[in-house]
Coordinates of C-alpha atoms in Angstrom, one line a residue:
Chain A
M1 CA -31.0 -5.1 36.9
G2 CA -29.3 -5.4 33.6
C3 CA -28.1 -8.3 31.6
S4 CA -25.0 -6.4 30.8
S5 CA -23.8 -6.6 34.4
S6 CA -24.9 -10.2 35.0
L7 CA -23.4 -11.4 31.8
P8 CA -20.2 -9.4 31.3
D9 CA -18.8 -11.9 28.9
R10 CA -21.6 -11.8 26.5
S11 CA -22.4 -8.1 26.7
S12 CA -18.9 -7.4 25.8
G13 CA -19.7 -8.8 22.4
R14 CA -21.7 -5.7 21.9
L15 CA -18.6 -3.6 22.5
V16 CA -17.5 -4.5 19.0
G17 CA -20.3 -2.2 18.4
P18 CA -20.6 1.2 17.1
N19 CA -18.0 0.8 14.5
G20 CA -17.3 -2.8 14.1
E21 CA -15.3 -2.0 11.0
N22 CA -12.2 -0.9 12.9
G23 CA -11.1 -4.5 13.2
G24 CA -11.8 -3.9 16.9
A25 CA -11.5 -6.2 19.7
S26 CA -14.3 -8.1 21.3
D27 CA -12.4 -7.9 24.5
A28 CA -8.8 -8.1 25.6
K29 CA -8.6 -11.9 25.4
N30 CA -10.6 -12.5 22.3
L31 CA -9.6 -10.3 19.4
R32 CA -11.7 -10.0 16.3
V33 CA -9.7 -8.8 13.4
K34 CA -10.5 -7.7 9.9
L35 CA -7.8 -9.0 7.5
V36 CA -7.7 -7.9 3.9
L37 CA -5.9 -9.9 1.2
L38 CA -4.3 -8.1 -1.7
G39 CA -2.3 -9.2 -4.6
D40 CA -2.5 -9.9 -8.3
S41 CA -4.9 -12.5 -9.5
G42 CA -3.3 -15.9 -9.7
V43 CA -0.8 -15.5 -6.9
G44 CA -2.8 -17.9 -4.7
K45 CA -4.4 -15.5 -2.2
S46 CA -7.4 -17.7 -1.8
C47 CA -5.3 -20.9 -1.6
I48 CA -3.3 -19.6 1.3
V49 CA -6.5 -18.8 3.2
L50 CA -8.1 -22.1 2.4
R51 CA -5.1 -23.9 3.6
F52 CA -5.2 -21.9 6.8
V53 CA -8.9 -22.3 7.4
R54 CA -9.1 -26.0 6.5
G55 CA -5.8 -26.9 8.1
Q56 CA -6.7 -25.7 11.6
F57 CA -8.1 -28.4 13.8
D58 CA -10.1 -27.1 16.6
P59 CA -13.5 -28.7 17.0
T60 CA -14.7 -25.8 19.1
S61 CA -13.8 -23.1 16.5
K62 CA -16.4 -21.8 14.2
V63 CA -15.3 -21.8 10.6
T64 CA -16.9 -19.9 7.9
V65 CA -15.9 -21.2 4.5
G66 CA -17.1 -19.2 1.7
A67 CA -15.5 -18.7 -1.7
S68 CA -14.2 -15.2 -0.8
F69 CA -15.0 -14.5 2.8
L70 CA -13.6 -16.8 5.4
S71 CA -13.1 -16.6 9.1
Q72 CA -11.0 -18.7 11.4
T73 CA -10.1 -18.4 15.1
I74 CA -6.7 -19.3 16.4
A75 CA -5.7 -19.8 20.0
L76 CA -2.4 -18.3 21.1
Q77 CA -0.1 -19.6 23.8
D78 CA -1.0 -16.8 26.2
S79 CA -4.6 -18.2 26.1
T80 CA -5.9 -15.4 24.1
T81 CA -7.7 -16.1 20.8
V82 CA -7.8 -14.2 17.6
K83 CA -10.6 -14.5 15.2
F84 CA -9.5 -13.5 11.7
E85 CA -12.2 -12.3 9.4
I86 CA -10.6 -12.6 6.0
W87 CA -11.7 -10.3 3.2
D88 CA -10.4 -11.5 -0.2
T89 CA -10.2 -8.9 -3.0
A90 CA -10.3 -9.4 -6.7
G91 CA -6.7 -9.1 -8.0
Q92 CA -7.4 -8.3 -11.6
E93 CA -6.1 -4.9 -12.6
R94 CA -9.6 -3.7 -13.6
Y95 CA -10.7 -3.8 -10.0
A96 CA -7.7 -2.1 -8.5
A97 CA -9.6 1.1 -7.9
L98 CA -12.1 -0.7 -5.7
A99 CA -9.6 -1.9 -3.2
P100 CA -10.1 1.0 -0.7
L101 CA -13.7 -0.2 -0.2
Y102 CA -12.2 -3.4 1.2
Y103 CA -9.2 -2.3 3.2
R104 CA -11.0 0.5 4.9
G105 CA -10.9 -0.3 8.6
A106 CA -8.8 -3.4 8.2
A107 CA -6.4 -4.2 11.1
V108 CA -4.2 -6.4 8.9
A109 CA -3.3 -6.4 5.2
V110 CA -1.7 -9.5 3.8
I111 CA -0.1 -8.6 0.5
V112 CA 0.7 -11.7 -1.6
Y113 CA 2.9 -12.1 -4.7
D114 CA 4.1 -15.2 -6.6
I115 CA 7.9 -15.8 -6.3
T116 CA 7.9 -17.0 -9.9
S117 CA 6.5 -13.7 -11.2
P118 CA 8.4 -10.4 -10.8
D119 CA 5.2 -8.6 -12.1
T120 CA 3.3 -9.7 -9.1
F121 CA 6.1 -8.6 -6.9
N122 CA 5.9 -5.1 -8.4
K123 CA 2.2 -5.2 -7.9
A124 CA 2.7 -6.1 -4.3
Q125 CA 4.9 -3.1 -3.8
Y126 CA 2.2 -0.9 -5.3
W127 CA -0.2 -2.2 -2.7
V128 CA 2.3 -1.6 0.1
K129 CA 2.6 2.0 -1.0
E130 CA -1.1 2.5 -1.3
L131 CA -1.7 1.0 2.2
Q132 CA 1.0 3.1 3.7
K133 CA -0.8 6.2 2.3
H134 CA -4.4 5.2 2.8
G135 CA -4.7 2.2 5.1
T136 CA -5.7 2.3 8.8
P137 CA -2.9 4.1 10.6
D138 CA -1.6 1.3 12.7
I139 CA -2.4 -1.5 10.2
V140 CA -0.2 -4.6 10.4
L141 CA 1.3 -5.3 7.0
A142 CA 2.6 -8.7 5.9
L143 CA 4.4 -9.4 2.7
V144 CA 4.0 -12.9 1.5
G145 CA 5.9 -14.6 -1.3
N146 CA 3.7 -17.6 -2.3
K147 CA 4.4 -20.7 -4.4
A148 CA 7.7 -21.2 -2.6
D149 CA 7.6 -24.8 -3.7
L150 CA 8.4 -23.8 -7.2
H151 CA 12.2 -23.5 -6.7
E152 CA 13.2 -24.0 -10.3
K153 CA 10.9 -21.2 -11.5
R154 CA 11.8 -18.7 -8.9
E155 CA 12.4 -15.2 -10.2
V156 CA 12.1 -13.1 -7.1
S157 CA 14.8 -13.9 -4.6
V158 CA 14.1 -14.4 -0.9
Q159 CA 16.6 -11.6 -0.3
D160 CA 14.6 -9.1 -2.5
G161 CA 11.4 -9.9 -0.6
M162 CA 13.1 -9.6 2.8
D163 CA 14.9 -6.4 1.9
Y164 CA 11.8 -4.8 0.7
A165 CA 9.7 -5.8 3.7
E166 CA 12.4 -4.7 6.1
K167 CA 12.7 -1.3 4.5
N168 CA 9.0 -0.9 4.9
G169 CA 8.7 -2.2 8.4
M170 CA 6.6 -5.2 7.3
F171 CA 6.6 -8.8 8.3
F172 CA 7.9 -11.1 5.6
I173 CA 7.4 -14.8 4.9
E174 CA 7.5 -17.2 2.0
T175 CA 4.7 -19.7 1.9
S176 CA 3.5 -22.6 -0.2
A177 CA -0.2 -23.1 -0.2
K178 CA 0.4 -26.3 -2.0
T179 CA 2.6 -27.9 0.7
A180 CA 1.1 -25.8 3.5
D181 CA 4.6 -24.6 4.3
N182 CA 4.6 -21.6 6.6
I183 CA 0.9 -21.1 6.3
N184 CA 0.1 -21.3 10.0
Q185 CA 3.3 -19.4 10.9
L186 CA 2.0 -16.5 8.7
F187 CA -1.2 -16.2 10.7
E188 CA 0.5 -16.8 14.1
E189 CA 3.0 -14.1 13.4
I190 CA 0.3 -11.7 12.4
A191 CA -1.6 -12.5 15.6
K192 CA 1.5 -11.7 17.7
R193 CA 2.0 -8.4 16.1
L194 CA -1.5 -7.2 16.6
P195 CA -1.8 -4.2 18.9
R196 CA -3.5 -5.4 22.0
P197 CA -6.3 -3.5 23.6
A198 CA -6.0 -2.3 27.2
P199 CA -4.9 -5.2 29.6
P200 CA -7.6 -7.2 31.2
S201 CA -7.0 -5.5 34.6
S202 CA -8.6 -2.3 33.4
S203 CA -12.0 -3.8 33.4
Q204 CA -13.8 -1.7 30.8
N205 CA -12.8 -0.2 27.6
P206 CA -13.4 3.6 27.5
Chain B
M1 CA -21.3 -23.0 3.5
E2 CA -23.9 -21.9 6.0
G3 CA -24.0 -18.3 7.0
S4 CA -22.3 -17.7 10.3
S5 CA -24.7 -16.8 13.0
S6 CA -22.7 -13.6 13.7
S7 CA -23.7 -12.1 10.4
S8 CA -27.1 -13.4 9.4
S9 CA -29.6 -13.3 12.1
S10 CA -31.9 -15.4 10.1
S11 CA -32.4 -18.1 12.6
S12 CA -36.0 -17.2 13.2
P13 CA -38.3 -16.0 10.5
S14 CA -38.4 -12.2 10.3
S15 CA -42.2 -12.0 10.6
A16 CA -42.1 -14.0 13.8
I17 CA -39.4 -11.7 15.3
F18 CA -41.4 -8.7 14.3
Y19 CA -44.7 -9.9 15.7
D20 CA -43.0 -10.8 18.9
F21 CA -41.6 -7.3 19.1
L22 CA -45.1 -5.8 18.4
D23 CA -46.6 -8.0 21.1
R24 CA -44.2 -6.9 23.7
M25 CA -44.7 -3.3 22.7
R26 CA -48.4 -3.8 23.3
N27 CA -47.7 -4.9 26.9
P28 CA -48.5 -2.0 29.2
A29 CA -45.2 -2.6 30.9
S30 CA -43.4 -1.4 27.8
L31 CA -45.2 2.0 27.8
D32 CA -41.9 3.8 28.5
L33 CA -40.2 2.2 25.6
V34 CA -43.1 2.9 23.3
R35 CA -43.0 6.5 24.3
S36 CA -39.3 6.7 23.6
I37 CA -39.8 5.2 20.2
K38 CA -42.7 7.4 19.2
S39 CA -41.0 10.6 20.4
F40 CA -37.9 9.7 18.5
I41 CA -39.9 9.2 15.3
V42 CA -41.8 12.4 15.8
S43 CA -38.5 14.3 16.5
F44 CA -37.4 13.5 13.0
S45 CA -39.9 15.9 11.6
F46 CA -38.3 18.7 13.6
Y47 CA -35.0 18.6 11.7
A48 CA -34.2 19.1 8.0
A49 CA -33.4 15.8 6.4
N50 CA -29.7 15.1 6.1
P51 CA -28.6 11.6 5.3
E52 CA -25.4 11.5 7.4
N53 CA -27.0 13.2 10.4
D54 CA -30.1 11.1 10.1
G55 CA -28.0 7.9 10.0
K56 CA -26.1 9.0 13.1
R57 CA -29.2 9.8 15.1
V58 CA -30.9 6.6 14.2
Q59 CA -27.8 4.6 15.2
E60 CA -27.5 6.4 18.5
F61 CA -31.1 5.7 19.1
F62 CA -30.6 2.0 18.5
T63 CA -27.7 1.9 20.9
T64 CA -29.7 3.7 23.6
M65 CA -32.7 1.5 23.1
E66 CA -30.6 -1.6 23.3
D67 CA -29.4 -0.6 26.8
S68 CA -33.0 0.3 27.8
I69 CA -34.3 -3.1 26.6
R70 CA -31.5 -5.0 28.4
D71 CA -32.4 -3.2 31.6
H72 CA -36.1 -3.4 31.1
P73 CA -38.3 -5.6 33.4
L74 CA -40.1 -7.0 30.4
W75 CA -36.8 -8.5 29.2
A76 CA -35.6 -9.5 32.7
G77 CA -33.6 -12.7 32.4
A78 CA -33.8 -12.5 28.6
T79 CA -31.1 -14.2 26.6
D80 CA -28.9 -12.3 24.2
Q81 CA -30.9 -13.9 21.4
E82 CA -34.2 -12.4 22.7
V83 CA -32.7 -9.0 23.1
E84 CA -31.3 -9.3 19.6
S85 CA -34.7 -10.2 18.3
A86 CA -36.2 -7.2 20.0
M87 CA -33.6 -5.0 18.4
E88 CA -34.3 -6.5 15.0
G89 CA -38.0 -5.7 15.5
L90 CA -37.2 -2.2 16.7
E91 CA -35.0 -1.6 13.6
K92 CA -37.8 -2.7 11.3
Y93 CA -40.4 -0.7 13.1
V94 CA -38.5 2.5 13.2
M95 CA -37.1 2.3 9.7
T96 CA -40.5 1.5 8.3
K97 CA -41.9 4.6 10.0
L98 CA -39.1 6.7 8.8
F99 CA -38.9 5.1 5.4
S100 CA -40.0 7.9 3.2
R101 CA -37.9 10.4 5.0
T102 CA -34.7 8.2 4.9
F103 CA -34.9 6.2 1.7
S104 CA -33.7 7.8 -1.5
S105 CA -35.0 11.1 -0.1
F106 CA -32.5 13.3 -1.9
P107 CA -32.6 14.4 -5.5
E108 CA -28.9 13.3 -5.9
D109 CA -29.8 9.8 -4.8
A110 CA -32.6 9.5 -7.2
K111 CA -30.3 10.9 -9.9
T112 CA -27.6 8.4 -9.1
D113 CA -30.1 5.5 -9.1
L114 CA -31.3 6.7 -12.5
E115 CA -27.8 6.9 -13.9
V116 CA -26.8 3.5 -12.6
S117 CA -29.9 1.9 -13.9
Q118 CA -29.6 3.5 -17.3
K119 CA -26.0 2.5 -17.7
I120 CA -26.9 -1.0 -16.8
H121 CA -29.7 -0.9 -19.3
L122 CA -27.3 0.0 -22.0
L123 CA -24.8 -2.6 -20.9
Q124 CA -27.4 -5.3 -20.8
T125 CA -27.7 -5.1 -24.6
F126 CA -24.2 -6.4 -25.4
L127 CA -22.3 -7.3 -22.3
K128 CA -21.1 -10.9 -22.3
P129 CA -19.4 -13.0 -19.6
E130 CA -16.2 -13.0 -21.6
H131 CA -16.0 -9.3 -21.3
L132 CA -15.3 -9.8 -17.6
D133 CA -13.2 -12.9 -18.3
I134 CA -15.6 -15.1 -16.3
P135 CA -14.3 -18.7 -16.6
L136 CA -16.5 -21.1 -18.6
V137 CA -17.2 -23.3 -15.6
L138 CA -18.8 -20.4 -13.8
R139 CA -21.2 -19.5 -16.6
N140 CA -24.2 -21.1 -15.1
E141 CA -27.4 -19.4 -16.2
A142 CA -29.6 -21.2 -13.7
S143 CA -27.4 -20.1 -10.8
W144 CA -27.2 -16.6 -12.1
L145 CA -30.9 -16.4 -12.5
L146 CA -31.4 -17.4 -8.9
A147 CA -28.9 -14.8 -7.8
E148 CA -30.5 -12.1 -9.9
K149 CA -33.9 -12.8 -8.4
E150 CA -32.6 -12.4 -4.9
L151 CA -31.2 -9.0 -5.8
Q152 CA -34.4 -7.9 -7.5
K153 CA -36.4 -8.6 -4.3
I154 CA -34.6 -5.8 -2.6
N155 CA -37.5 -3.2 -2.9
A156 CA -40.0 -5.6 -1.5
F157 CA -38.7 -4.8 2.0
K158 CA -38.4 -1.6 4.0
S159 CA -36.2 -2.8 6.8
P160 CA -32.4 -2.5 6.3
R161 CA -32.0 -6.0 7.7
E162 CA -34.3 -7.6 5.1
K163 CA -32.8 -5.6 2.3
L164 CA -29.4 -6.7 3.4
L165 CA -30.6 -10.3 3.4
C166 CA -31.5 -10.1 -0.3
I167 CA -27.9 -9.1 -1.0
M168 CA -26.5 -11.9 1.3
N169 CA -28.7 -14.4 -0.4
C170 CA -27.6 -13.3 -3.8
C171 CA -24.0 -13.6 -2.8
K172 CA -24.5 -17.0 -1.3
V173 CA -25.9 -18.3 -4.5
I174 CA -22.8 -17.1 -6.3
N175 CA -20.6 -18.5 -3.5
N176 CA -22.2 -21.9 -3.9
L177 CA -21.7 -21.8 -7.6
L178 CA -18.0 -21.1 -7.0
L179 CA -17.7 -23.8 -4.4
N180 CA -19.4 -26.3 -6.6
A181 CA -17.2 -25.5 -9.6
S182 CA -14.2 -26.0 -7.4
M183 CA -15.4 -29.4 -6.3
S184 CA -17.0 -30.9 -9.3
E185 CA -15.2 -29.2 -12.2
N186 CA -11.8 -29.1 -10.7
H187 CA -11.7 -25.4 -11.1
V188 CA -9.2 -24.0 -8.7
L189 CA -11.0 -21.9 -6.1
A190 CA -10.0 -18.4 -7.0
G191 CA -11.9 -16.5 -4.3
A192 CA -12.7 -12.9 -5.0
D193 CA -11.0 -13.1 -8.4
D194 CA -14.0 -15.2 -9.5
F195 CA -16.6 -13.9 -7.1
L196 CA -16.6 -10.2 -8.0
P197 CA -16.8 -10.6 -11.8
V198 CA -19.8 -12.9 -11.4
L199 CA -21.4 -10.6 -8.9
I200 CA -20.9 -7.7 -11.3
Y201 CA -22.4 -9.7 -14.2
V202 CA -25.3 -10.8 -12.1
T203 CA -25.9 -7.2 -11.0
I204 CA -26.0 -6.0 -14.6
K205 CA -28.4 -8.8 -15.6
A206 CA -30.6 -8.0 -12.6
N207 CA -30.5 -4.2 -12.8
P208 CA -31.9 -4.1 -9.2
P209 CA -34.2 -1.2 -8.5
Q210 CA -32.7 1.9 -6.9
L211 CA -29.4 0.2 -6.3
H212 CA -27.5 3.2 -5.1
S213 CA -30.3 4.2 -2.7
N214 CA -30.7 0.7 -1.3
L215 CA -27.0 0.4 -0.6
K216 CA -26.8 3.8 1.0
F217 CA -29.9 3.0 3.1
I218 CA -28.4 -0.2 4.4
Q219 CA -25.1 1.4 5.2
L220 CA -26.7 4.2 7.1
Y221 CA -29.5 2.4 8.9
R222 CA -28.6 -1.2 9.4
R223 CA -27.6 -1.5 13.0
Q224 CA -23.8 -1.0 13.0
A225 CA -23.2 -3.9 15.3
K226 CA -24.7 -6.1 12.6
L227 CA -22.9 -4.5 9.7
V228 CA -19.7 -6.5 10.3
S229 CA -18.1 -9.7 9.2
E230 CA -19.7 -11.6 6.4
A231 CA -22.6 -9.2 6.0
A232 CA -20.2 -6.2 5.7
Y233 CA -18.1 -8.1 3.3
Y234 CA -21.0 -8.9 0.9
L235 CA -22.4 -5.5 1.2
T236 CA -19.0 -4.1 0.3
N237 CA -18.9 -6.3 -2.7
L238 CA -22.2 -5.0 -4.0
V239 CA -21.1 -1.4 -3.4
S240 CA -18.0 -2.4 -5.3
A241 CA -20.0 -3.8 -8.2
K242 CA -22.1 -0.6 -8.3
T243 CA -19.0 1.5 -8.3
F244 CA -17.4 -0.5 -11.0
I245 CA -20.5 -0.3 -13.2
S246 CA -20.8 3.5 -12.7
E247 CA -17.3 4.1 -13.7
L248 CA -17.2 1.4 -16.4
N249 CA -15.7 2.2 -19.7
A250 CA -14.1 0.3 -22.5
K251 CA -10.9 -0.1 -20.5
S252 CA -12.7 -1.8 -17.7
L253 CA -13.7 -4.7 -19.9
S254 CA -12.0 -7.2 -22.2
I255 CA -13.4 -5.5 -25.3
D256 CA -12.2 -3.5 -28.2
E257 CA -12.7 0.2 -27.5
I258 CA -14.4 0.9 -30.8
E259 CA -16.7 -2.1 -30.3
F260 CA -17.6 -0.8 -26.9
E261 CA -18.4 2.7 -28.0
E262 CA -20.4 1.4 -30.9
S263 CA -22.4 -1.0 -28.8
M264 CA -23.2 1.7 -26.3
Q265 CA -24.3 4.0 -29.0
A266 CA -26.4 1.4 -30.6
A267 CA -28.0 0.6 -27.2
R268 CA -28.8 4.3 -26.8
L269 CA -30.5 4.5 -30.1
T270 CA -32.4 1.3 -29.6
N271 CA -33.6 2.6 -26.3
E272 CA -34.9 5.8 -27.8
E273 CA -36.9 3.7 -30.3
T274 CA -38.3 1.3 -27.8
Q275 CA -39.1 4.0 -25.4
K276 CA -42.5 4.1 -26.8
E277 CA -43.1 0.5 -25.9
A278 CA -43.8 1.0 -22.2
T279 CA -44.6 -2.6 -21.4
P280 CA -42.2 -3.7 -18.7
S281 CA -40.0 -6.5 -19.9
P282 CA -39.8 -9.7 -17.8
E283 CA -36.5 -8.8 -16.3
E284 CA -38.0 -5.7 -14.9
M285 CA -40.8 -7.5 -13.3
T286 CA -39.4 -7.7 -9.9
S287 CA -42.5 -8.8 -8.2
S288 CA -41.8 -12.5 -8.5
Q289 CA -41.7 -14.9 -5.6
G290 CA -45.1 -13.8 -4.4
H291 CA -43.9 -10.5 -3.0
A292 CA -45.8 -7.4 -3.5
D293 CA -44.7 -5.1 -6.3
P294 CA -41.4 -3.8 -5.0
G295 CA -41.1 -0.6 -6.9
P296 CA -42.9 0.6 -9.9
S297 CA -40.9 3.8 -9.5
A298 CA -37.7 2.0 -10.4
R299 CA -39.2 0.8 -13.6
L300 CA -40.6 4.2 -14.3
H301 CA -37.2 5.7 -13.8
D302 CA -35.8 3.4 -16.5
K303 CA -38.5 4.2 -18.9
E304 CA -38.7 7.9 -18.6
A305 CA -35.2 8.8 -18.8
R306 CA -33.8 6.5 -21.4
G307 CA -31.9 8.4 -24.1
A308 CA -30.8 11.2 -21.8
S309 CA -27.3 9.8 -21.5
N310 CA -26.1 11.2 -24.8
Y311 CA -26.1 14.6 -23.3
P312 CA -22.6 16.0 -23.0
Y313 CA -22.6 16.9 -19.3
M314 CA -23.6 13.5 -17.9
D315 CA -20.0 12.5 -17.1
K316 CA -18.9 15.9 -15.8
E317 CA -18.2 16.9 -12.2
A318 CA -19.1 20.4 -11.0
G319 CA -15.4 21.3 -11.1
D320 CA -15.2 20.5 -14.8
L321 CA -17.7 23.2 -15.7
T322 CA -16.8 26.8 -16.7
I323 CA -18.9 29.9 -16.9
G324 CA -19.0 29.4 -20.7
D325 CA -20.9 26.2 -20.2
V326 CA -23.9 27.9 -18.6
E327 CA -25.7 28.8 -21.7
R328 CA -25.3 25.4 -23.3
L329 CA -26.2 23.7 -20.0
L330 CA -29.3 25.7 -19.7
S331 CA -30.4 24.9 -23.2
V332 CA -29.7 21.2 -22.7
Y333 CA -31.6 21.4 -19.5
K334 CA -34.6 22.9 -21.1
E335 CA -34.5 20.4 -23.9
V336 CA -34.3 17.6 -21.3
V337 CA -37.2 19.0 -19.3
T338 CA -39.3 19.4 -22.4
K339 CA -38.7 15.9 -23.6
Y340 CA -39.1 14.5 -20.1
T341 CA -42.5 16.2 -19.6
G342 CA -43.6 15.1 -23.0
L343 CA -42.5 11.5 -22.4
C344 CA -44.2 11.4 -19.0
T345 CA -47.5 12.4 -20.6
A346 CA -47.1 10.0 -23.4
F347 CA -46.0 7.2 -21.1
R348 CA -48.9 7.8 -18.8
Q349 CA -51.4 7.7 -21.6
L350 CA -49.8 4.6 -23.0
S351 CA -49.7 3.0 -19.6
F352 CA -53.3 3.6 -19.0
S353 CA -54.2 1.8 -22.2
R354 CA -51.7 -1.0 -22.0
I355 CA -51.0 -1.9 -18.4
E356 CA -53.9 -0.5 -16.6
N357 CA -53.3 -2.5 -13.5
H358 CA -49.7 -1.2 -13.1
V359 CA -50.5 2.4 -13.5
T360 CA -52.3 3.2 -10.3
T361 CA -49.0 3.8 -8.4
L362 CA -47.2 5.6 -11.1
E363 CA -49.2 8.7 -11.5
D364 CA -47.5 12.0 -11.2
R365 CA -44.5 10.6 -9.4
N366 CA -41.5 12.7 -10.4
V367 CA -38.2 10.9 -10.4
L368 CA -36.7 13.7 -8.3
L369 CA -39.2 13.4 -5.5
P370 CA -38.8 11.0 -2.7
V371 CA -40.6 7.9 -3.4
S372 CA -42.7 6.3 -0.7
K373 CA -43.9 2.9 -1.4
E374 CA -46.6 1.1 0.4
T375 CA -46.3 -2.6 -0.3
G376 CA -48.6 -5.3 0.8
T377 CA -45.8 -7.0 2.8
N378 CA -45.6 -4.0 5.0
S379 CA -49.2 -3.4 5.8
D380 CA -48.7 -5.3 9.0
Q381 CA -46.3 -2.7 10.2
R382 CA -49.0 -0.3 10.8
D383 CA -50.3 -2.6 13.5
G384 CA -47.7 -1.2 15.7
E385 CA -49.5 2.0 16.3

């Protein structure tokens, strides 16, 4: 007799197994997702994530709050859950060459720029190109214009962000980590766009 | 900021886990498992060593064994946690047995270790936190020292899990520093923008023994199911730090290019002069915290090969070389070997007179040979026989 048959729910946790790096699913109802954050330093990558992680209120969810690695689980309307394992990357130029070590195997890349800084928008486009070339083949890309609360200082128009994202088949959103605007929407949208593993009816993954 | 249970299986002390595993293996009912384990270990000697293949075979074995353990009468009705503990025990047992075969067993690995350690040694002489633009509020010597000590413990362990824990602990110290700064100093939490520079700086200050080999060992032999999430993230950061250091030049730092070159050159010269002083410096004494001496070989690497980095082919790839280089390369090679041999002899004599108690393990160990270490902490592992 095996525990694996008597405890299907738990044993499935193992299925994340052999290569847990693929952002793979624990099972069809509970996804576990590796999400990598890219963007220039100072665009507020970490603030977005902190907002997201601290803003969620679900006493049953297990939250890991570190300075650079965070995880948070969200429940979707179709009663599935998605656990985001969020890998922050150092945005300074001198570390740019190290990014592949982080985005390898990521299921989602969130590329952040600051709407008050065209330079960071250029840098975001650089990351988009790099991920299109070297990222996981079916990676979900999200382009995020942060600091949307700073209207007066805006230098990148909403239209520019939207156009660029559309041209590259990405999801686009403007957020404000400061006011929490669109933060949850960002992650919920990503969750909806994730490729789903085989439907629950086909009992086992191959 | 506690470690999530998914990534650090540190809930029970590792020695307890391990003894529990050994106890179960002594149970006659587990004879079939013991046979599988032994025959797997023996089978390794039938194949030529090859890191990628070895890693794959070990991982496959772990997966197979996990199924066997789950289905085994001895674990009937066991919780996931108990099976998990058995797997941790198994990993430790198998990897301790295969340690000399799998750890830094390739000349290239030893060479990379040496290069990284040497480069760090040079950087240590002049690198300042401002060169990495580390904010003032994060310049906390006490925290850094704690983090360094965790990294330096890495050779005190043979199991991938315990080695990985050293890295996790180091990263957690840095993490706490960042979180504290954000709470008490009103420093905006900048995540990886702050974390990575501090980790790089701490790594340079610590100069952990056999850094490259340790990272590779964990990547290949830590059970893949455990190399996810937070653990994978922190491991990636240290790999990242190592890569950054290996490729570091003036442009990687906030430093004037001429100043950088001069400082590196000065460090090389100082090294050549101090080479004769073979007494290990306090930073290199990694045997703190009551652990057994983690790796005399690492210190030896440092000592023996200092000064070799001003040879012209050190930064070259195989593809950069031309036929015309052969003659020069050979003469440089001979020069290096001659110096090296001379230094070894001199060092050994010096060591005997100065640090007699350290010398026993150094002996004729060549940096290019696989280094097998028997440390006190691991003597219990032989009980499993």
